[in-house]
Amino acid sequence: MSETTAKVRKSLARRYRQEKRFQAYGILSIGVGLLALLILFTDIIGKGHSAFFEHYIQLEISLDRDVLGVDDASDDEQLNYANFGGVIKEALRERFPGVDDRQQQRQLYALVSSGASYNLRDELKADPSLLGGTRNLWLLADDDVDLYLKTPEKKRPEARLGDQQKQWIEDLEAAGDTEKRFNASFFSHGDSREPELAGIGSAIVGSFFTMLVTLCLSFPIGVAAAIYLEEFAPRNKFTDFIEVNINNLAAVPSIIFGLLGLAIFINLFGLPRSVPLLGGLVLTLMTLPTIIITSRAAIKTVPPSVREGALALGASKMQVVLHHVLPLALPGMLTGSIIGMAQALGETAPLLLIGMVAFIVDIPGGPTDPATVLPVQIYLWADSPEQSFVAMTSAAIMVLLAFLITMNTLAVVLRKRLERRW
């Protein structure tokens, strides 16, 4: 074997080792990324899954007319002013007799949520025959009680409840008077100071109206701008200046758009704070560069032969664009728009600057009603001192991630189904 052959083989062996090392580094990088993603999802799901369930306590409730102050259960005004809290306290005292100390009574009354009175009112309103009778009813437990029942028995001694309260809860649990149910109010209620009464219903509706405004404004404006720049605009320094600025705007931090919305829409035009209309306008400014860039890229993928063939048959420039180029580029435009909307759905910073951090209890009825959005709701709960809000924050993150994953999956499916190869 000659010296040259030996050098070539040695060089090939070194090259093959370098390629294997490079592949190993790539596999290691992917593994580290997947591991980090797995840890993230495990932590979020581990903390948040318990928020989708809540506990109820069964008590023998005597709906005495005198205690309630109600003569007619069909009268909404009487029900609104009825003393439901009094009958619940009386039921607790009968369930645990001998509690005479005022401090212990306060601890006893704290077993049931302050919202149980509203649940009892709704049940009496739905069934007026309950008035004057005694019946076993399930009442919503307080958030500390709910958290205690969700905690594994080994960690229960660490709960912040008093020893007497723990004993009462364990007695109820042993008697079968506690029950875990799906927390439907988490998706139907607005925000609340009490964790067991709080929900993301208003945030979901607020996000829907905000995204609706964003889509109705950003998609047609972005597509129209892309068509003009790609098909009609002359190639000169002015259009080059516009293209450079569009590309730069796509990389601008989102908080800058919040400052822009604060200066223009609130200070200049006087729009009200914390409404989906204002949030949609700000997010439209943020998503427009992304939609314009992806729409132009989709238009560029249409072969020139399509345009030339349409022009050869006598079609005008506008007919070529509207009847041939736009339908063929639409799948790519939709994909870019969905990705831009998914990015806007997860934004928090610009919405904080325009005041969408209000404490919203009611479900908004339209784009001009006060509302919040899911990312801001998560931000507010993450800053809450109540321990139960930790699980609710993670649960809200899970819901937001579900929406984002759904939107990105929809974008991939649309691209695969509508994609055309030339």
CSV table of C-alpha atoms in Angstrom, one decimal:
chain,number,residue,atom,x,y,z
A,1,MET,CA,0.0,0.0,0.0
A,2,SER,CA,1.5,3.4,-1.1
A,3,GLU,CA,2.0,6.3,1.2
A,4,THR,CA,-0.7,8.3,-0.7
A,5,THR,CA,-3.3,5.6,-0.1
A,6,ALA,CA,-2.5,5.5,3.6
A,7,LYS,CA,-2.9,9.2,3.9
A,8,VAL,CA,-6.3,9.1,2.0
A,9,ARG,CA,-7.6,6.3,4.2
A,10,LYS,CA,-6.4,8.2,7.4
A,11,SER,CA,-8.2,11.3,6.2
A,12,LEU,CA,-11.4,9.4,5.4
A,13,ALA,CA,-11.4,7.8,8.9
A,14,ARG,CA,-10.9,11.2,10.5
A,15,ARG,CA,-13.8,12.6,8.3
A,16,TYR,CA,-16.1,9.7,9.3
A,17,ARG,CA,-15.3,10.3,13.0
A,18,GLN,CA,-16.2,14.0,12.6
A,19,GLU,CA,-19.4,13.1,10.9
A,20,LYS,CA,-20.4,10.7,13.6
A,21,ARG,CA,-19.5,13.3,16.3
A,22,PHE,CA,-21.6,15.9,14.5
A,23,GLN,CA,-24.6,13.5,14.3
A,24,ALA,CA,-24.1,12.6,18.0
A,25,TYR,CA,-24.2,16.3,18.9
A,26,GLY,CA,-27.3,16.8,16.9
A,27,ILE,CA,-29.0,13.8,18.6
A,28,LEU,CA,-27.9,15.1,22.0
A,29,SER,CA,-29.3,18.6,21.3
A,30,ILE,CA,-32.6,17.1,20.3
A,31,GLY,CA,-32.6,14.9,23.3
A,32,VAL,CA,-31.9,17.9,25.6
A,33,GLY,CA,-34.7,19.9,24.0
A,34,LEU,CA,-37.2,17.0,24.3
A,35,LEU,CA,-36.1,16.5,27.9
A,36,ALA,CA,-36.6,20.1,28.8
A,37,LEU,CA,-40.1,20.1,27.1
A,38,LEU,CA,-41.0,16.9,29.0
A,39,ILE,CA,-39.9,18.5,32.3
A,40,LEU,CA,-41.9,21.6,31.5
A,41,PHE,CA,-45.1,19.7,30.6
A,42,THR,CA,-44.7,17.3,33.6
A,43,ASP,CA,-44.4,20.3,36.0
A,44,ILE,CA,-47.4,22.1,34.5
A,45,ILE,CA,-49.7,19.1,34.3
A,46,GLY,CA,-48.5,17.9,37.8
A,47,LYS,CA,-49.4,21.2,39.4
A,48,GLY,CA,-52.5,22.1,37.3
A,49,HIS,CA,-54.5,18.8,36.9
A,50,SER,CA,-56.0,19.2,40.4
A,51,ALA,CA,-57.7,22.5,39.5
A,52,PHE,CA,-60.1,20.7,37.1
A,53,PHE,CA,-61.7,19.1,40.2
A,54,GLU,CA,-63.2,20.6,43.3
A,55,HIS,CA,-64.7,19.1,46.5
A,56,TYR,CA,-68.2,19.5,47.9
A,57,ILE,CA,-69.5,18.9,51.5
A,58,GLN,CA,-72.9,17.3,52.2
A,59,LEU,CA,-74.9,18.9,55.0
A,60,GLU,CA,-78.5,18.5,56.2
A,61,ILE,CA,-79.9,21.9,55.4
A,62,SER,CA,-83.1,23.1,57.0
A,63,LEU,CA,-84.6,25.8,54.7
A,64,ASP,CA,-86.7,27.4,57.4
A,65,ARG,CA,-88.8,30.3,56.2
A,66,ASP,CA,-88.2,32.4,59.3
A,67,VAL,CA,-84.4,31.9,59.2
A,68,LEU,CA,-84.3,32.6,55.5
A,69,GLY,CA,-86.8,35.4,55.6
A,70,VAL,CA,-88.5,34.0,52.5
A,71,ASP,CA,-92.2,33.4,52.1
A,72,ASP,CA,-92.3,32.9,48.3
A,73,ALA,CA,-89.4,31.0,46.7
A,74,SER,CA,-90.5,32.1,43.2
A,75,ASP,CA,-89.9,35.8,44.2
A,76,ASP,CA,-86.4,36.7,42.9
A,77,GLU,CA,-86.2,39.8,45.2
A,78,GLN,CA,-86.8,37.7,48.3
A,79,LEU,CA,-84.2,35.1,47.2
A,80,ASN,CA,-81.6,37.8,46.6
A,81,TYR,CA,-81.9,39.1,50.1
A,82,ALA,CA,-82.5,35.7,51.8
A,83,ASN,CA,-80.2,34.6,54.7
A,84,PHE,CA,-78.7,31.6,53.1
A,85,GLY,CA,-75.5,32.0,55.1
A,86,GLY,CA,-77.5,31.7,58.3
A,87,VAL,CA,-79.1,28.3,57.4
A,88,ILE,CA,-75.6,27.0,56.3
A,89,LYS,CA,-74.1,28.0,59.6
A,90,GLU,CA,-76.9,26.4,61.5
A,91,ALA,CA,-76.4,23.2,59.5
A,92,LEU,CA,-72.7,23.2,60.4
A,93,ARG,CA,-73.5,23.7,64.1
A,94,GLU,CA,-75.9,20.8,64.0
A,95,ARG,CA,-73.4,18.6,62.2
A,96,PHE,CA,-70.7,19.4,64.8
A,97,PRO,CA,-72.5,20.2,68.1
A,98,GLY,CA,-70.6,21.6,71.0
A,99,VAL,CA,-68.8,24.3,69.2
A,100,ASP,CA,-69.5,27.3,71.3
A,101,ASP,CA,-66.3,29.3,71.2
A,102,ARG,CA,-66.5,32.2,68.7
A,103,GLN,CA,-63.1,31.5,67.2
A,104,GLN,CA,-63.9,27.8,66.7
A,105,GLN,CA,-67.2,28.8,65.1
A,106,ARG,CA,-65.4,31.0,62.6
A,107,GLN,CA,-63.2,28.0,61.8
A,108,LEU,CA,-66.2,25.8,61.5
A,109,TYR,CA,-68.0,28.2,59.1
A,110,ALA,CA,-64.8,28.4,57.0
A,111,LEU,CA,-65.3,24.8,55.9
A,112,VAL,CA,-67.8,25.9,53.4
A,113,SER,CA,-67.2,28.4,50.6
A,114,SER,CA,-68.7,31.9,50.7
A,115,GLY,CA,-70.2,31.0,47.3
A,116,ALA,CA,-72.2,28.2,48.7
A,117,SER,CA,-75.0,30.7,49.5
A,118,TYR,CA,-75.4,31.4,45.8
A,119,ASN,CA,-75.5,27.7,45.0
A,120,LEU,CA,-78.2,27.2,47.6
A,121,ARG,CA,-80.1,30.1,46.2
A,122,ASP,CA,-80.0,28.6,42.7
A,123,GLU,CA,-81.1,25.2,44.0
A,124,LEU,CA,-84.1,26.8,45.8
A,125,LYS,CA,-84.9,28.9,42.8
A,126,ALA,CA,-84.9,25.8,40.6
A,127,ASP,CA,-87.0,23.8,43.0
A,128,PRO,CA,-89.2,26.0,45.2
A,129,SER,CA,-90.7,22.9,46.9
A,130,LEU,CA,-87.5,22.8,49.0
A,131,LEU,CA,-88.6,25.8,51.0
A,132,GLY,CA,-89.7,24.9,54.6
A,133,GLY,CA,-88.2,21.4,54.3
A,134,THR,CA,-85.0,19.7,55.3
A,135,ARG,CA,-82.8,18.0,52.8
A,136,ASN,CA,-79.2,16.7,52.4
A,137,LEU,CA,-77.5,19.1,49.9
A,138,TRP,CA,-74.0,19.3,48.5
A,139,LEU,CA,-72.2,22.6,49.1
A,140,LEU,CA,-69.0,23.9,47.7
A,141,ALA,CA,-66.0,23.5,50.1
A,142,ASP,CA,-63.7,26.3,50.9
A,143,ASP,CA,-60.4,26.5,48.9
A,144,ASP,CA,-58.3,25.5,51.9
A,145,VAL,CA,-60.5,22.5,52.6
A,146,ASP,CA,-60.4,21.6,48.9
A,147,LEU,CA,-56.6,21.8,48.9
A,148,TYR,CA,-56.4,19.7,52.0
A,149,LEU,CA,-58.6,16.9,50.5
A,150,LYS,CA,-56.5,16.9,47.3
A,151,THR,CA,-53.3,16.6,49.3
A,152,PRO,CA,-51.8,13.1,49.8
A,153,GLU,CA,-52.2,11.9,53.4
A,154,LYS,CA,-48.5,12.0,54.0
A,155,LYS,CA,-48.3,15.7,53.3
A,156,ARG,CA,-51.6,16.7,55.0
A,157,PRO,CA,-50.0,17.6,58.3
A,158,GLU,CA,-48.3,20.5,56.5
A,159,ALA,CA,-51.6,22.1,55.6
A,160,ARG,CA,-52.3,25.5,57.1
A,161,LEU,CA,-55.6,24.5,58.5
A,162,GLY,CA,-56.0,24.2,62.3
A,163,ASP,CA,-56.0,20.8,64.0
A,164,GLN,CA,-59.7,21.1,64.9
A,165,GLN,CA,-60.6,21.9,61.2
A,166,LYS,CA,-58.6,18.9,60.0
A,167,GLN,CA,-60.5,16.7,62.4
A,168,TRP,CA,-63.8,18.0,61.2
A,169,ILE,CA,-62.8,17.4,57.5
A,170,GLU,CA,-61.6,13.9,58.3
A,171,ASP,CA,-64.9,13.2,60.1
A,172,LEU,CA,-66.8,14.3,57.0
A,173,GLU,CA,-64.5,12.3,54.7
A,174,ALA,CA,-64.9,9.2,56.9
A,175,ALA,CA,-68.7,9.6,56.8
A,176,GLY,CA,-68.8,9.9,53.0
A,177,ASP,CA,-69.9,13.5,53.2
A,178,THR,CA,-67.2,14.8,50.9
A,179,GLU,CA,-67.3,14.4,47.1
A,180,LYS,CA,-64.9,15.3,44.3
A,181,ARG,CA,-66.6,16.7,41.1
A,182,PHE,CA,-65.5,18.2,37.8
A,183,ASN,CA,-64.8,21.9,38.2
A,184,ALA,CA,-67.2,23.2,35.5
A,185,SER,CA,-67.1,26.7,37.1
A,186,PHE,CA,-63.4,26.9,36.1
A,187,PHE,CA,-64.6,27.3,32.5
A,188,SER,CA,-67.8,29.3,33.1
A,189,HIS,CA,-67.0,31.8,35.8
A,190,GLY,CA,-65.0,35.0,35.8
A,191,ASP,CA,-62.2,36.0,38.1
A,192,SER,CA,-62.8,36.1,41.9
A,193,ARG,CA,-60.9,36.7,45.1
A,194,GLU,CA,-61.9,33.3,46.2
A,195,PRO,CA,-60.0,30.5,44.3
A,196,GLU,CA,-62.8,28.0,44.5
A,197,LEU,CA,-65.1,30.6,42.7
A,198,ALA,CA,-62.6,31.8,40.2
A,199,GLY,CA,-62.6,30.7,36.5
A,200,ILE,CA,-61.3,31.6,33.1
A,201,GLY,CA,-64.7,32.0,31.4
A,202,SER,CA,-64.4,35.8,31.0
A,203,ALA,CA,-60.7,35.4,29.9
A,204,ILE,CA,-61.7,32.9,27.2
A,205,VAL,CA,-64.5,35.0,25.9
A,206,GLY,CA,-62.3,38.1,26.1
A,207,SER,CA,-59.5,36.3,24.1
A,208,PHE,CA,-62.1,35.2,21.5
A,209,PHE,CA,-63.3,38.8,20.9
A,210,THR,CA,-59.8,40.1,20.9
A,211,MET,CA,-58.7,37.5,18.3
A,212,LEU,CA,-61.8,38.1,16.3
A,213,VAL,CA,-61.0,41.8,16.0
A,214,THR,CA,-57.4,41.0,15.2
A,215,LEU,CA,-58.3,38.5,12.5
A,216,CYS,CA,-60.9,40.8,10.8
A,217,LEU,CA,-58.4,43.6,10.6
A,218,SER,CA,-55.0,42.0,10.1
A,219,PHE,CA,-55.8,39.4,7.5
A,220,PRO,CA,-57.4,41.6,4.8
A,221,ILE,CA,-55.0,44.4,5.4
A,222,GLY,CA,-52.0,42.1,5.4
A,223,VAL,CA,-53.0,40.2,2.3
A,224,ALA,CA,-53.9,43.4,0.4
A,225,ALA,CA,-50.5,44.9,1.3
A,226,ALA,CA,-48.7,41.8,0.3
A,227,ILE,CA,-50.5,41.7,-3.1
A,228,TYR,CA,-49.8,45.3,-3.8
A,229,LEU,CA,-46.1,45.1,-2.9
A,230,GLU,CA,-45.5,41.9,-4.8
A,231,GLU,CA,-47.7,42.4,-7.9
A,232,PHE,CA,-48.3,46.1,-8.4
A,233,ALA,CA,-45.8,48.3,-6.6
A,234,PRO,CA,-42.9,49.6,-8.7
A,235,ARG,CA,-39.4,48.6,-7.8
A,236,ASN,CA,-37.8,51.8,-6.5
A,237,LYS,CA,-36.1,53.1,-3.3
A,238,PHE,CA,-39.5,53.9,-1.7
A,239,THR,CA,-40.8,50.3,-1.9
A,240,ASP,CA,-37.4,49.0,-0.8
A,241,PHE,CA,-37.7,51.3,2.2
A,242,ILE,CA,-41.1,49.9,3.0
A,243,GLU,CA,-39.9,46.3,2.7
A,244,VAL,CA,-37.0,46.9,5.0
A,245,ASN,CA,-39.2,48.5,7.6
A,246,ILE,CA,-41.8,45.6,7.4
A,247,ASN,CA,-39.0,43.1,8.0
A,248,ASN,CA,-37.7,45.2,10.9
A,249,LEU,CA,-41.2,45.5,12.5
A,250,ALA,CA,-41.5,41.7,12.5
A,251,ALA,CA,-38.6,41.7,15.0
A,252,VAL,CA,-39.7,44.6,17.2
A,253,PRO,CA,-40.4,43.5,20.8
A,254,SER,CA,-44.2,43.3,21.4
A,255,ILE,CA,-44.1,45.8,24.3
A,256,ILE,CA,-43.3,48.5,21.8
A,257,PHE,CA,-46.6,47.9,20.1
A,258,GLY,CA,-48.2,48.3,23.5
A,259,LEU,CA,-46.6,51.7,23.9
A,260,LEU,CA,-47.8,52.6,20.4
A,261,GLY,CA,-51.3,51.5,21.2
A,262,LEU,CA,-51.2,53.5,24.5
A,263,ALA,CA,-50.0,56.6,22.7
A,264,ILE,CA,-52.4,56.5,19.7
A,265,PHE,CA,-55.6,54.6,20.6
A,266,ILE,CA,-55.9,55.7,24.2
A,267,ASN,CA,-54.2,59.1,24.5
A,268,LEU,CA,-55.0,60.3,21.0
A,269,PHE,CA,-58.3,58.7,20.1
A,270,GLY,CA,-59.6,58.2,23.7
A,271,LEU,CA,-60.6,54.5,23.4
A,272,PRO,CA,-61.6,52.9,26.7
A,273,ARG,CA,-59.0,50.7,28.4
A,274,SER,CA,-59.4,47.0,29.0
A,275,VAL,CA,-61.7,46.2,26.1
A,276,PRO,CA,-61.2,43.5,23.3
A,277,LEU,CA,-61.5,46.2,20.6
A,278,LEU,CA,-58.5,48.0,21.9
A,279,GLY,CA,-56.6,44.8,22.4
A,280,GLY,CA,-57.4,43.6,18.9
A,281,LEU,CA,-56.2,46.9,17.4
A,282,VAL,CA,-52.8,46.6,19.2
A,283,LEU,CA,-52.4,43.0,18.3
A,284,THR,CA,-53.3,43.8,14.7
A,285,LEU,CA,-50.3,46.2,14.5
A,286,MET,CA,-48.1,43.4,15.9
A,287,THR,CA,-49.3,40.6,13.6
A,288,LEU,CA,-49.4,42.6,10.4
A,289,PRO,CA,-45.7,42.3,9.5
A,290,THR,CA,-45.8,38.5,10.0
A,291,ILE,CA,-48.9,38.2,7.8
A,292,ILE,CA,-47.4,40.5,5.1
A,293,ILE,CA,-44.1,38.6,5.0
A,294,THR,CA,-45.7,35.1,4.8
A,295,SER,CA,-48.3,36.3,2.3
A,296,ARG,CA,-45.6,37.7,0.0
A,297,ALA,CA,-43.7,34.4,0.3
A,298,ALA,CA,-46.8,32.5,-0.7
A,299,ILE,CA,-47.4,34.8,-3.7
A,300,LYS,CA,-43.8,34.2,-4.8
A,301,THR,CA,-44.3,30.4,-4.9
A,302,VAL,CA,-46.9,30.8,-7.7
A,303,PRO,CA,-45.1,30.0,-11.0
A,304,PRO,CA,-44.7,32.9,-13.5
A,305,SER,CA,-46.2,30.6,-16.1
A,306,VAL,CA,-49.6,31.0,-14.4
A,307,ARG,CA,-49.5,34.7,-14.8
A,308,GLU,CA,-48.2,34.6,-18.3
A,309,GLY,CA,-50.8,32.1,-19.4
A,310,ALA,CA,-53.6,34.2,-18.0
A,311,LEU,CA,-52.3,37.4,-19.6
A,312,ALA,CA,-51.9,35.5,-22.9
A,313,LEU,CA,-55.6,34.7,-22.8
A,314,GLY,CA,-56.5,38.3,-22.5
A,315,ALA,CA,-57.0,38.6,-18.7
A,316,SER,CA,-56.2,42.0,-17.1
A,317,LYS,CA,-53.6,42.3,-14.4
A,318,MET,CA,-56.3,42.5,-11.7
A,319,GLN,CA,-58.0,39.4,-13.1
A,320,VAL,CA,-54.7,37.5,-13.1
A,321,VAL,CA,-54.2,38.4,-9.4
A,322,LEU,CA,-57.7,37.8,-8.2
A,323,HIS,CA,-58.6,34.7,-10.3
A,324,HIS,CA,-55.3,32.9,-10.5
A,325,VAL,CA,-52.5,34.1,-8.2
A,326,LEU,CA,-54.6,34.7,-5.0
A,327,PRO,CA,-56.4,31.3,-5.0
A,328,LEU,CA,-53.1,29.5,-5.5
A,329,ALA,CA,-51.3,31.5,-2.8
A,330,LEU,CA,-54.2,31.4,-0.3
A,331,PRO,CA,-53.1,28.2,1.6
A,332,GLY,CA,-49.8,29.8,2.4
A,333,MET,CA,-51.5,33.0,3.4
A,334,LEU,CA,-53.8,31.1,5.8
A,335,THR,CA,-51.0,29.2,7.3
A,336,GLY,CA,-49.0,32.4,8.0
A,337,SER,CA,-52.1,34.1,9.4
A,338,ILE,CA,-52.9,31.3,11.8
A,339,ILE,CA,-49.3,31.3,13.1
A,340,GLY,CA,-49.5,35.0,13.5
A,341,MET,CA,-52.8,34.7,15.4
A,342,ALA,CA,-51.3,32.0,17.6
A,343,GLN,CA,-48.4,34.3,18.5
A,344,ALA,CA,-50.9,37.1,19.3
A,345,LEU,CA,-52.9,34.8,21.5
A,346,GLY,CA,-50.0,34.2,23.8
A,347,GLU,CA,-48.9,37.9,24.1
A,348,THR,CA,-49.1,39.6,27.5
A,349,ALA,CA,-46.8,42.7,27.5
A,350,PRO,CA,-48.7,44.9,25.0
A,351,LEU,CA,-52.1,44.1,26.6
A,352,LEU,CA,-50.7,45.0,30.1
A,353,LEU,CA,-49.7,48.5,28.8
A,354,ILE,CA,-53.2,49.2,27.5
A,355,GLY,CA,-54.9,48.3,30.8
A,356,MET,CA,-56.2,44.8,30.2
A,357,VAL,CA,-55.3,43.9,33.8
A,358,ALA,CA,-58.6,44.8,35.3
A,359,PHE,CA,-60.4,42.5,37.8
A,360,ILE,CA,-63.1,41.2,35.5
A,361,VAL,CA,-65.9,39.1,37.1
A,362,ASP,CA,-68.7,39.3,34.4
A,363,ILE,CA,-68.5,37.5,31.1
A,364,PRO,CA,-68.1,40.2,28.3
A,365,GLY,CA,-70.9,40.4,25.8
A,366,GLY,CA,-69.0,42.1,23.0
A,367,PRO,CA,-65.8,43.7,21.8
A,368,THR,CA,-66.5,46.9,23.7
A,369,ASP,CA,-67.2,45.3,27.1
A,370,PRO,CA,-64.5,45.3,29.8
A,371,ALA,CA,-62.5,42.0,29.5
A,372,THR,CA,-59.2,40.3,30.1
A,373,VAL,CA,-57.4,37.6,28.1
A,374,LEU,CA,-55.9,34.3,29.1
A,375,PRO,CA,-52.2,35.3,29.2
A,376,VAL,CA,-53.1,38.3,31.4
A,377,GLN,CA,-55.4,36.1,33.6
A,378,ILE,CA,-52.4,33.8,34.1
A,379,TYR,CA,-50.2,36.7,35.0
A,380,LEU,CA,-52.6,37.9,37.6
A,381,TRP,CA,-53.1,34.5,39.2
A,382,ALA,CA,-49.3,33.9,39.3
A,383,ASP,CA,-48.9,37.0,41.5
A,384,SER,CA,-51.7,35.9,43.9
A,385,PRO,CA,-50.6,34.9,47.4
A,386,GLU,CA,-53.4,32.2,47.7
A,387,GLN,CA,-51.9,28.7,47.5
A,388,SER,CA,-54.8,27.4,45.5
A,389,PHE,CA,-54.1,29.8,42.7
A,390,VAL,CA,-50.9,27.9,42.0
A,391,ALA,CA,-52.8,25.0,40.6
A,392,MET,CA,-55.3,27.3,38.8
A,393,THR,CA,-52.4,29.1,37.1
A,394,SER,CA,-51.0,25.9,35.8
A,395,ALA,CA,-54.4,24.8,34.7
A,396,ALA,CA,-54.9,28.0,32.8
A,397,ILE,CA,-51.5,27.6,31.2
A,398,MET,CA,-52.6,24.1,30.1
A,399,VAL,CA,-55.8,25.6,28.4
A,400,LEU,CA,-53.7,28.3,26.7
A,401,LEU,CA,-51.2,25.7,25.5
A,402,ALA,CA,-54.1,23.6,24.2
A,403,PHE,CA,-55.3,26.5,22.1
A,404,LEU,CA,-51.8,27.3,20.8
A,405,ILE,CA,-51.1,23.7,19.9
A,406,THR,CA,-54.5,23.4,18.2
A,407,MET,CA,-53.9,26.5,16.1
A,408,ASN,CA,-50.4,25.4,15.0
A,409,THR,CA,-51.7,21.9,14.2
A,410,LEU,CA,-54.4,23.5,12.1
A,411,ALA,CA,-51.8,25.5,10.2
A,412,VAL,CA,-49.8,22.4,9.5
A,413,VAL,CA,-52.9,20.4,8.4
A,414,LEU,CA,-54.0,23.2,6.1
A,415,ARG,CA,-50.6,23.5,4.6
A,416,LYS,CA,-50.4,19.8,3.9
A,417,ARG,CA,-53.9,19.5,2.5
A,418,LEU,CA,-53.9,22.6,0.3
A,419,GLU,CA,-50.3,22.6,-0.7
A,420,ARG,CA,-49.6,22.3,-4.4
A,421,ARG,CA,-46.3,21.2,-5.9
A,422,TRP,CA,-45.2,22.7,-9.1
